Amino acid sequence: MKKYTSLTEIQAKLAQKELDLPGLLSYYFGQIEKNQHLNAFNEVFFDSARAQADAIQQKLNAGTAGRLAGMVIGIKDNICYKDHQVSASSRMLEGFISPYSATVVERLLKEDAIIIGRLNCDEFAMGGSNETSYFGPVKNAADANRVAGGSSGGSAVAVQADLCLSALGTDTGGSVRQPAAFCGIIGLKPTYGRISRYGVIAYASSFDQVGTLTSSVTDAATLLSVLAGADHADSTVSTLPVPDYARELKPTKKKKIAVLTETIENEALDPEIRAAILAAIARLEKQGHEISYHSFDLLDYLVPAYYVLTTAEASSNLSRFDGVHYGYRNSQAESLNQLYKDSRAEGFGEEVKRRILLGTFVLSAGYYDAYYQKAQQVRRLIREKVVSLLASCDFLLSPVTPTPAFKMGENMQDPLVMYMADIYTVLASLAGIPAISLPLGNNKEGLPLSVQLMAKHFNEQELLNLSESFLIS
Ligand code: GLN
């Protein structure tokens, strides 16, 4: 069977009866089997996916199937699916079974998507290489000695290696866009508050957002229409109406695109990425868009502000894992305090502990003003600057990553090196704007390159329109 790159293609085959859902699902099961070394899946949901394939095929025969019939999708292992395990790739939650489904899962199921399994990720979504997973790193299918990116590394590799058609990830500071960039696929992080976070294991709640990893812009658009929109279970979700993004997809002409100068001139930027981005800019200009260059002098503050704020939020969010309520419990402890300490010491990995400590420190009485409050102020400045830039143009353009996928282990010794690699993705996260990572072909070594486009709050339609016209031209 050949690789399908969009739901439209699959639905056409299903309609012509050249394909059926049990057959399609077996194809993906075969692909997963052949690519086990990539370590993309924490678990394949063989039984529930097969049952879904049979049931949805019957609906297709009867003409009653939902909008996503034919979509075989994987979910990052920090998204709850009732009666299925969810681990956040942590020992802390190993074996834990979700008592309920996330809103995004409910919405996928309602439209007849088949959920094929849960995908490996960095532990509690903390990381940028998928090397902090308790279940081992995910390997990049372009070069198995290199990282998949993270934290949604399993989600990106599953789509890259054709183990499923699309995947859900979560993006707090780049976790959808960066692995998409390392794997040569499309990663969309919508506006903060576009999609419900209910049932998504929290990392930093004022940043976390569900995003999609796909091989086509139309699939990103179709999924967004299904996933987005108000939810009584998450009050941070916007009540703005949700367009039919895929149907409204149309070519964009003559838009104003602002290139953030420092991001391109930055010495740390890989020369092949710079060349690919300059070529992309030239292509956009040729397509009739107006390119302008703008200084973004707050670049140096992005990573520090992001890490102060997200670790602070994480230290609070992860306090619920105490060995008592649920999750891993040390069995030898003789007092309650010892139980808390030992369960957390044994249940969490190094990176998660580092962040809990850092977050607790920046929130502590003596340091709150100097770090946490300062970072909040910096976040506000960044957001204001982004909003004012986007008042005079339609899109911002920057790299997604400073380098292509790096070698396994290369950045694990020094957390600061790993954190600095998030420099281009955290901007959209701090400002809460939608952003997309688009593939730009491969470098000389065959590693994927990419570019990032960002738009005004809730302007996903424009962002998808530009992405589609850019990629198909
Ligand atoms: N690499 C970033 C971090 O470790 C982003 C992670 C994410 O978006 N979940 O925080």
Coordinates of C-alpha atoms and ligand atoms in Angstrom, one line a residue:
M1 CA 0.0 0.0 0.0
K2 CA 1.4 3.4 -0.8
K3 CA 1.7 6.2 1.8
Y4 CA -1.4 8.3 2.2
T5 CA -0.7 11.9 2.9
S6 CA -4.2 13.2 3.4
L7 CA -7.6 12.2 4.7
T8 CA -9.1 13.5 1.4
E9 CA -7.1 10.9 -0.5
I10 CA -8.2 8.1 1.9
Q11 CA -11.9 9.1 1.9
A12 CA -11.9 9.0 -1.9
K13 CA -10.5 5.5 -1.9
L14 CA -13.1 4.4 0.7
A15 CA -15.9 5.9 -1.3
Q16 CA -14.7 4.0 -4.4
K17 CA -14.5 0.9 -2.3
E18 CA -10.8 0.5 -3.3
L19 CA -10.0 0.5 0.4
D20 CA -11.8 -0.5 3.6
L21 CA -11.0 0.6 7.2
P22 CA -10.0 -2.8 8.6
G23 CA -7.5 -3.1 5.7
L24 CA -6.2 0.4 6.2
L25 CA -5.7 -0.3 9.9
S26 CA -3.8 -3.6 9.2
Y27 CA -1.5 -1.6 6.9
Y28 CA -0.7 0.8 9.8
F29 CA -0.2 -2.1 12.2
G30 CA 2.2 -3.6 9.8
Q31 CA 4.1 -0.4 9.5
I32 CA 4.3 -0.1 13.3
E33 CA 5.6 -3.7 13.5
K34 CA 8.3 -2.9 10.9
N35 CA 9.4 0.3 12.6
Q36 CA 9.5 -0.8 16.2
H37 CA 13.1 0.3 16.6
L38 CA 11.9 3.9 16.3
N39 CA 10.2 3.5 19.7
A40 CA 7.4 5.9 18.6
F41 CA 4.5 4.1 20.4
N42 CA 4.2 3.5 24.1
E43 CA 1.2 1.3 23.3
V44 CA -0.8 0.3 20.3
F45 CA -4.5 0.1 21.0
F46 CA -5.0 -3.1 18.8
D47 CA -8.4 -4.1 20.2
S48 CA -10.2 -0.8 20.5
A49 CA -8.8 0.4 17.1
R50 CA -10.0 -2.8 15.4
A51 CA -13.4 -2.6 17.0
Q52 CA -13.6 1.0 15.8
A53 CA -12.5 0.1 12.3
D54 CA -15.3 -2.5 12.0
A55 CA -18.0 -0.2 13.5
I56 CA -17.0 2.8 11.4
Q57 CA -16.8 0.7 8.2
Q58 CA -20.5 -0.2 8.8
K59 CA -21.4 3.4 9.2
L60 CA -19.5 4.2 6.0
N61 CA -21.6 1.4 4.2
A62 CA -24.7 2.9 5.6
G63 CA -23.7 6.5 4.7
T64 CA -23.8 7.7 8.3
A65 CA -20.0 8.1 9.1
G66 CA -18.6 11.2 10.7
R67 CA -16.2 13.8 9.2
L68 CA -13.1 12.0 10.2
A69 CA -14.0 8.5 9.0
G70 CA -10.7 7.2 7.5
M71 CA -8.5 9.2 9.8
V72 CA -6.1 6.9 11.7
I73 CA -4.6 9.0 14.4
G74 CA -2.2 8.5 17.3
I75 CA -2.3 10.5 20.5
K76 CA 0.5 11.8 22.6
D77 CA 0.8 9.8 25.8
N78 CA -0.3 12.8 27.9
I79 CA -3.9 12.9 26.6
C80 CA -6.5 10.9 28.5
Y81 CA -8.6 8.2 26.7
K82 CA -11.1 6.5 28.9
D83 CA -10.2 2.9 29.9
H84 CA -6.8 3.2 28.2
Q85 CA -3.5 3.7 29.9
V86 CA -1.9 7.2 30.0
S87 CA 1.6 7.6 31.4
A88 CA 3.1 11.0 30.3
S89 CA 6.1 8.7 29.6
S90 CA 6.8 8.8 33.3
R91 CA 7.4 6.0 35.8
M92 CA 5.1 8.0 38.0
L93 CA 2.0 7.1 35.9
E94 CA 3.2 3.7 34.6
G95 CA 0.1 1.4 34.4
F96 CA -2.4 4.2 35.2
I97 CA -5.7 3.9 33.4
S98 CA -7.7 7.0 32.5
P99 CA -11.2 7.1 34.1
Y100 CA -12.4 9.6 31.5
S101 CA -11.5 11.0 28.1
A102 CA -10.0 14.4 27.2
T103 CA -12.4 16.7 25.3
V104 CA -10.1 16.3 22.2
V105 CA -10.5 12.6 22.3
E106 CA -14.3 12.8 22.7
R107 CA -14.4 15.1 19.7
L108 CA -12.1 12.7 17.6
L109 CA -14.3 9.8 18.5
K110 CA -17.5 11.6 17.8
E111 CA -16.4 12.3 14.2
D112 CA -15.2 8.7 13.7
A113 CA -11.4 9.0 13.8
I114 CA -9.7 5.7 14.7
I115 CA -7.3 6.2 17.7
I116 CA -4.5 3.7 17.0
G117 CA -2.3 4.2 20.1
R118 CA -0.5 6.4 22.5
L119 CA 2.8 8.0 21.4
N120 CA 6.0 8.3 23.3
C121 CA 7.1 11.8 24.5
D122 CA 9.4 13.5 26.9
E123 CA 8.5 12.9 30.5
F124 CA 5.5 15.1 31.4
A125 CA 6.2 16.9 28.0
M126 CA 9.4 18.4 29.5
G127 CA 12.1 18.3 26.9
G128 CA 13.1 19.1 23.4
S129 CA 14.5 15.8 22.1
N130 CA 12.3 13.0 23.5
E131 CA 15.3 11.7 25.4
T132 CA 13.7 12.3 28.9
S133 CA 11.0 9.6 28.4
Y134 CA 11.0 6.8 31.0
F135 CA 10.4 4.4 28.0
G136 CA 13.5 5.4 26.1
P137 CA 14.1 7.9 23.4
V138 CA 12.3 8.1 20.0
K139 CA 14.5 7.8 17.0
N140 CA 14.3 10.0 13.9
A141 CA 13.2 8.0 10.9
A142 CA 15.5 10.2 8.7
D143 CA 18.5 9.0 10.7
A144 CA 18.1 6.7 13.7
N145 CA 21.2 8.1 15.4
R146 CA 19.4 11.4 15.7
V147 CA 16.7 12.6 18.0
A148 CA 13.0 12.9 16.9
G149 CA 12.7 16.3 18.7
G150 CA 10.3 16.8 21.6
S151 CA 8.4 16.7 23.5
S152 CA 5.9 15.2 21.0
G153 CA 8.7 13.1 19.4
G154 CA 6.6 9.9 19.0
S155 CA 3.8 11.9 17.4
A156 CA 6.1 13.4 14.8
V157 CA 7.9 10.2 14.0
A158 CA 4.7 8.2 13.7
V159 CA 3.5 10.6 10.9
Q160 CA 7.0 10.8 9.4
A161 CA 7.4 7.0 9.2
D162 CA 3.8 6.4 8.1
L163 CA 2.7 4.6 11.2
C164 CA -0.6 6.5 11.2
L165 CA -2.0 9.3 9.1
S166 CA -1.8 12.0 11.7
A167 CA -1.2 12.6 15.4
L168 CA -2.1 14.9 18.3
G169 CA 0.7 16.5 20.3
T170 CA 0.8 19.2 22.9
D171 CA 2.9 22.4 22.5
T172 CA 3.9 24.4 25.6
G173 CA 7.0 25.9 24.1
G174 CA 7.4 24.2 20.8
S175 CA 6.7 20.6 21.4
V176 CA 4.6 20.2 18.3
R177 CA 6.5 22.5 16.0
Q178 CA 10.0 21.5 16.8
P179 CA 9.6 17.7 16.4
A180 CA 7.6 18.4 13.2
A181 CA 10.6 20.4 11.9
F182 CA 13.0 17.7 12.8
C183 CA 10.9 15.1 11.0
G184 CA 9.9 17.1 7.9
I185 CA 6.1 17.3 8.5
I186 CA 3.6 20.0 9.4
G187 CA 3.1 21.0 13.0
L188 CA 0.4 23.4 14.0
K189 CA 0.1 25.0 17.4
P190 CA -3.2 26.9 17.5
T191 CA -3.9 30.1 19.6
Y192 CA -3.8 29.5 23.3
G193 CA -7.4 28.8 24.2
R194 CA -8.6 27.6 20.8
I195 CA -8.6 24.0 21.9
S196 CA -9.7 22.5 25.2
R197 CA -7.0 21.3 27.6
Y198 CA -9.5 19.2 29.6
G199 CA -8.0 15.7 30.1
V200 CA -4.5 16.7 28.9
I201 CA -1.9 16.2 31.6
A202 CA -0.8 19.7 32.6
Y203 CA 2.7 20.9 32.3
A204 CA 2.4 24.7 32.3
S205 CA -1.3 25.6 32.1
S206 CA -1.0 29.2 30.8
F207 CA 1.0 27.9 27.8
D208 CA -0.2 24.3 27.1
Q209 CA -2.1 23.8 23.9
V210 CA -3.0 20.8 21.9
G211 CA -1.6 20.8 18.3
T212 CA -1.6 18.6 15.3
L213 CA 1.1 16.8 13.3
T214 CA 0.1 16.0 9.8
S215 CA 1.5 15.4 6.2
S216 CA -0.9 17.9 4.7
V217 CA -2.3 21.4 5.5
T218 CA -5.8 20.2 4.8
D219 CA -5.6 17.5 7.5
A220 CA -4.4 20.2 10.0
A221 CA -7.4 22.3 9.0
T222 CA -9.9 19.5 9.2
L223 CA -8.6 18.4 12.6
L224 CA -8.7 21.9 13.9
S225 CA -12.3 22.3 13.0
V226 CA -13.2 19.2 14.9
L227 CA -11.0 19.9 18.0
A228 CA -11.5 23.6 18.5
G229 CA -14.3 25.4 20.3
A230 CA -15.8 26.1 23.6
D231 CA -15.9 23.5 26.3
H232 CA -17.7 23.8 29.6
A233 CA -14.9 21.8 31.2
D234 CA -12.2 24.3 30.4
S235 CA -13.0 27.9 31.0
T236 CA -9.8 29.2 29.2
V237 CA -11.2 28.0 25.9
S238 CA -12.5 30.8 23.6
T239 CA -16.1 30.9 22.7
L240 CA -15.3 32.4 19.2
P241 CA -17.1 30.4 16.5
V242 CA -15.0 27.7 14.8
P243 CA -14.8 28.0 11.0
D244 CA -14.7 25.0 8.7
Y245 CA -11.0 25.6 8.1
A246 CA -10.6 23.0 5.4
R247 CA -13.6 24.2 3.4
E248 CA -12.5 27.8 3.7
L249 CA -8.9 27.0 2.7
K250 CA -8.1 29.3 -0.2
P251 CA -5.0 30.8 -1.7
T252 CA -3.6 33.9 -0.1
K253 CA -2.4 36.8 -2.1
K254 CA -0.4 39.9 -1.2
K255 CA 0.0 39.5 2.5
K256 CA 2.5 41.4 4.7
I257 CA 5.1 39.1 6.2
A258 CA 7.5 40.4 8.8
V259 CA 10.8 38.6 9.1
L260 CA 12.3 38.8 12.6
T261 CA 15.8 40.0 11.6
E262 CA 17.7 38.8 14.7
T263 CA 16.3 35.3 14.3
I264 CA 17.9 34.9 10.9
E265 CA 21.1 36.8 11.6
N266 CA 21.7 34.9 14.8
E267 CA 25.2 33.3 14.7
A268 CA 23.9 30.1 16.2
L269 CA 21.6 29.5 13.2
D270 CA 22.7 26.6 11.0
P271 CA 23.8 27.9 7.6
E272 CA 21.7 25.4 5.6
I273 CA 18.6 26.4 7.6
R274 CA 19.4 30.1 6.9
A275 CA 19.8 29.4 3.2
A276 CA 16.6 27.4 3.0
I277 CA 14.7 30.2 4.9
L278 CA 16.1 32.9 2.6
A279 CA 15.0 30.8 -0.4
A280 CA 11.5 30.4 1.2
I281 CA 11.3 34.2 1.7
A282 CA 12.2 34.7 -2.0
R283 CA 9.5 32.2 -2.9
L284 CA 6.9 34.1 -0.8
E285 CA 8.0 37.4 -2.5
K286 CA 7.6 35.8 -5.9
Q287 CA 4.1 34.7 -4.9
G288 CA 3.2 38.4 -4.4
H289 CA 3.7 38.9 -0.7
E290 CA 5.3 41.9 0.8
I291 CA 8.3 41.1 2.9
S292 CA 9.7 43.5 5.5
Y293 CA 12.4 43.0 8.1
H294 CA 11.8 43.9 11.7
S295 CA 14.1 43.9 14.7
F296 CA 13.0 41.9 17.7
D297 CA 15.2 43.1 20.5
L298 CA 13.6 41.0 23.2
L299 CA 15.0 37.8 21.7
D300 CA 17.5 37.2 24.6
Y301 CA 14.7 37.3 27.1
L302 CA 12.5 34.7 25.6
V303 CA 14.1 31.5 26.9
P304 CA 14.7 32.8 30.4
A305 CA 11.1 34.2 30.8
Y306 CA 9.7 30.9 29.4
Y307 CA 11.7 28.7 31.7
V308 CA 11.0 30.7 34.8
L309 CA 7.2 30.8 34.1
T310 CA 6.8 27.2 32.9
T311 CA 8.8 25.6 35.7
A312 CA 6.8 27.7 38.3
E313 CA 3.6 26.4 36.8
A314 CA 5.0 22.9 36.5
S315 CA 6.0 22.8 40.2
S316 CA 2.5 23.5 41.2
N317 CA 0.8 21.2 38.6
L318 CA 3.0 18.3 39.5
S319 CA 2.4 18.5 43.2
R320 CA -0.6 16.3 42.8
F321 CA 1.7 13.3 42.1
D322 CA 2.4 12.5 45.8
G323 CA 2.2 8.8 45.9
V324 CA -1.1 9.0 47.7
H325 CA -3.8 10.0 45.3
Y326 CA -2.6 8.0 42.3
G327 CA 0.4 6.9 40.4
Y328 CA 3.7 5.4 41.6
R329 CA 3.9 4.7 45.4
N330 CA 7.0 3.6 47.3
S331 CA 6.0 0.6 49.4
Q332 CA 8.6 0.8 52.2
A333 CA 8.0 4.3 53.6
E334 CA 7.2 4.4 57.3
S335 CA 5.8 7.8 57.6
L336 CA 3.6 10.0 55.4
N337 CA 6.4 12.5 54.7
Q338 CA 8.7 9.7 53.8
L339 CA 6.1 8.3 51.5
Y340 CA 5.8 11.6 49.7
K341 CA 9.5 12.0 49.4
D342 CA 10.4 8.5 48.3
S343 CA 7.5 8.2 45.8
R344 CA 8.4 11.5 44.1
A345 CA 12.1 10.8 44.2
E346 CA 11.6 7.4 42.5
G347 CA 8.7 8.2 40.3
F348 CA 10.1 11.3 38.6
G349 CA 13.1 11.5 36.2
E350 CA 16.0 13.9 36.4
E351 CA 14.6 16.6 34.1
V352 CA 11.3 16.7 35.8
K353 CA 12.9 17.0 39.2
R354 CA 15.2 19.8 38.0
R355 CA 12.1 21.7 36.8
I356 CA 10.2 21.2 40.0
L357 CA 13.1 22.5 42.0
L358 CA 13.7 25.5 39.8
G359 CA 9.9 26.3 39.7
T360 CA 9.7 26.0 43.5
F361 CA 12.7 28.3 43.9
V362 CA 11.4 31.0 41.6
L363 CA 8.1 31.0 43.5
S364 CA 9.6 31.0 47.0
A365 CA 9.0 33.9 49.3
G366 CA 12.5 35.5 48.9
Y367 CA 12.7 35.1 45.1
Y368 CA 9.2 35.6 43.9
D369 CA 9.6 39.3 43.0
A370 CA 13.0 38.9 41.5
Y371 CA 12.2 35.9 39.2
Y372 CA 8.6 34.9 38.9
Q373 CA 7.1 38.4 38.9
K374 CA 9.8 39.8 36.7
A375 CA 9.2 37.0 34.2
Q376 CA 5.5 37.8 34.1
Q377 CA 6.4 41.4 33.3
V378 CA 8.8 40.3 30.6
R379 CA 6.0 38.1 29.2
R380 CA 3.7 41.1 29.0
L381 CA 6.3 43.2 27.2
I382 CA 6.9 40.3 24.7
R383 CA 3.2 39.9 24.1
E384 CA 2.7 43.7 23.6
K385 CA 5.6 43.8 21.1
V386 CA 4.2 40.9 19.2
V387 CA 0.7 42.4 19.1
S388 CA 2.1 45.7 17.9
L389 CA 4.2 44.0 15.2
L390 CA 1.2 42.1 14.0
A391 CA -0.8 45.3 13.9
S392 CA 1.3 46.4 10.9
C393 CA 1.6 43.1 9.2
D394 CA -0.2 39.8 8.8
F395 CA 2.4 37.2 9.7
L396 CA 5.7 36.8 11.4
L397 CA 8.4 34.5 9.9
S398 CA 11.4 32.9 11.7
P399 CA 13.2 29.6 11.8
V400 CA 11.7 26.8 14.0
T401 CA 15.0 25.5 15.2
P402 CA 18.6 26.7 15.2
T403 CA 19.8 23.3 13.9
P404 CA 18.4 20.2 12.2
A405 CA 17.8 17.1 14.3
F406 CA 20.9 16.7 16.5
K407 CA 22.6 13.4 17.5
M408 CA 21.2 11.4 20.4
G409 CA 22.9 12.3 23.7
E410 CA 24.6 15.4 22.2
N411 CA 22.6 18.0 24.2
M412 CA 21.7 15.9 27.3
Q413 CA 24.8 16.8 29.3
D414 CA 24.0 20.5 29.5
P415 CA 20.4 21.5 30.2
L416 CA 21.1 25.1 29.1
V417 CA 22.2 24.0 25.7
M418 CA 18.9 22.1 25.4
Y419 CA 16.8 25.0 26.6
M420 CA 18.5 27.5 24.2
A421 CA 17.4 25.3 21.3
D422 CA 13.8 26.5 22.1
I423 CA 14.7 30.1 21.3
Y424 CA 12.5 30.4 18.2
T425 CA 9.4 28.4 19.3
V426 CA 8.8 30.0 22.7
L427 CA 7.9 33.4 21.2
A428 CA 4.5 32.2 20.0
S429 CA 4.0 30.4 23.3
L430 CA 4.7 33.4 25.4
A431 CA 2.5 35.6 23.2
G432 CA -0.2 32.9 22.8
I433 CA -0.4 33.3 19.1
P434 CA -0.9 30.5 16.5
A435 CA 2.2 29.2 14.8
I436 CA 3.0 26.5 12.2
S437 CA 6.1 24.6 11.2
L438 CA 6.4 23.9 7.5
P439 CA 8.9 21.6 5.8
L440 CA 11.5 23.0 3.4
G441 CA 13.1 19.8 2.1
N442 CA 16.3 18.2 3.4
N443 CA 19.9 19.3 3.9
K444 CA 22.9 17.6 2.4
E445 CA 22.8 14.9 5.0
G446 CA 19.1 14.2 4.3
L447 CA 17.9 15.9 7.5
P448 CA 14.6 17.9 7.2
L449 CA 14.7 21.7 7.3
S450 CA 11.8 24.0 8.1
V451 CA 10.3 27.5 8.5
Q452 CA 7.9 28.9 11.1
L453 CA 5.0 31.2 10.3
M454 CA 3.0 33.0 13.1
A455 CA -0.2 34.9 12.9
K456 CA -2.5 37.1 14.9
H457 CA -4.5 35.6 17.8
F458 CA -7.3 33.3 16.4
N459 CA -6.1 33.8 12.8
E460 CA -5.6 30.1 12.1
Q461 CA -7.6 30.4 8.9
E462 CA -5.1 32.9 7.4
L463 CA -2.2 30.9 8.7
L464 CA -3.5 27.7 7.0
N465 CA -4.3 29.5 3.8
L466 CA -0.8 30.9 3.5
S467 CA 0.8 27.6 4.4
E468 CA -1.2 25.8 1.8
S469 CA -0.4 28.3 -1.0
F470 CA 3.2 28.3 0.0
L471 CA 3.6 24.5 0.0
I472 CA 1.7 23.8 -3.2
S473 CA 3.4 26.5 -5.3
Ligands
GLN1 N1 11.3 22.1 24.9 C1 10.4 22.9 25.6 C2 10.5 22.5 27.1 O1 11.1 21.6 27.4 C3 9.0 22.7 25.1 C4 8.3 21.6 25.6 C5 6.8 21.6 25.3 O2 6.4 22.4 24.4 N2 6.1 20.7 25.9 O3 9.8 23.1 27.9

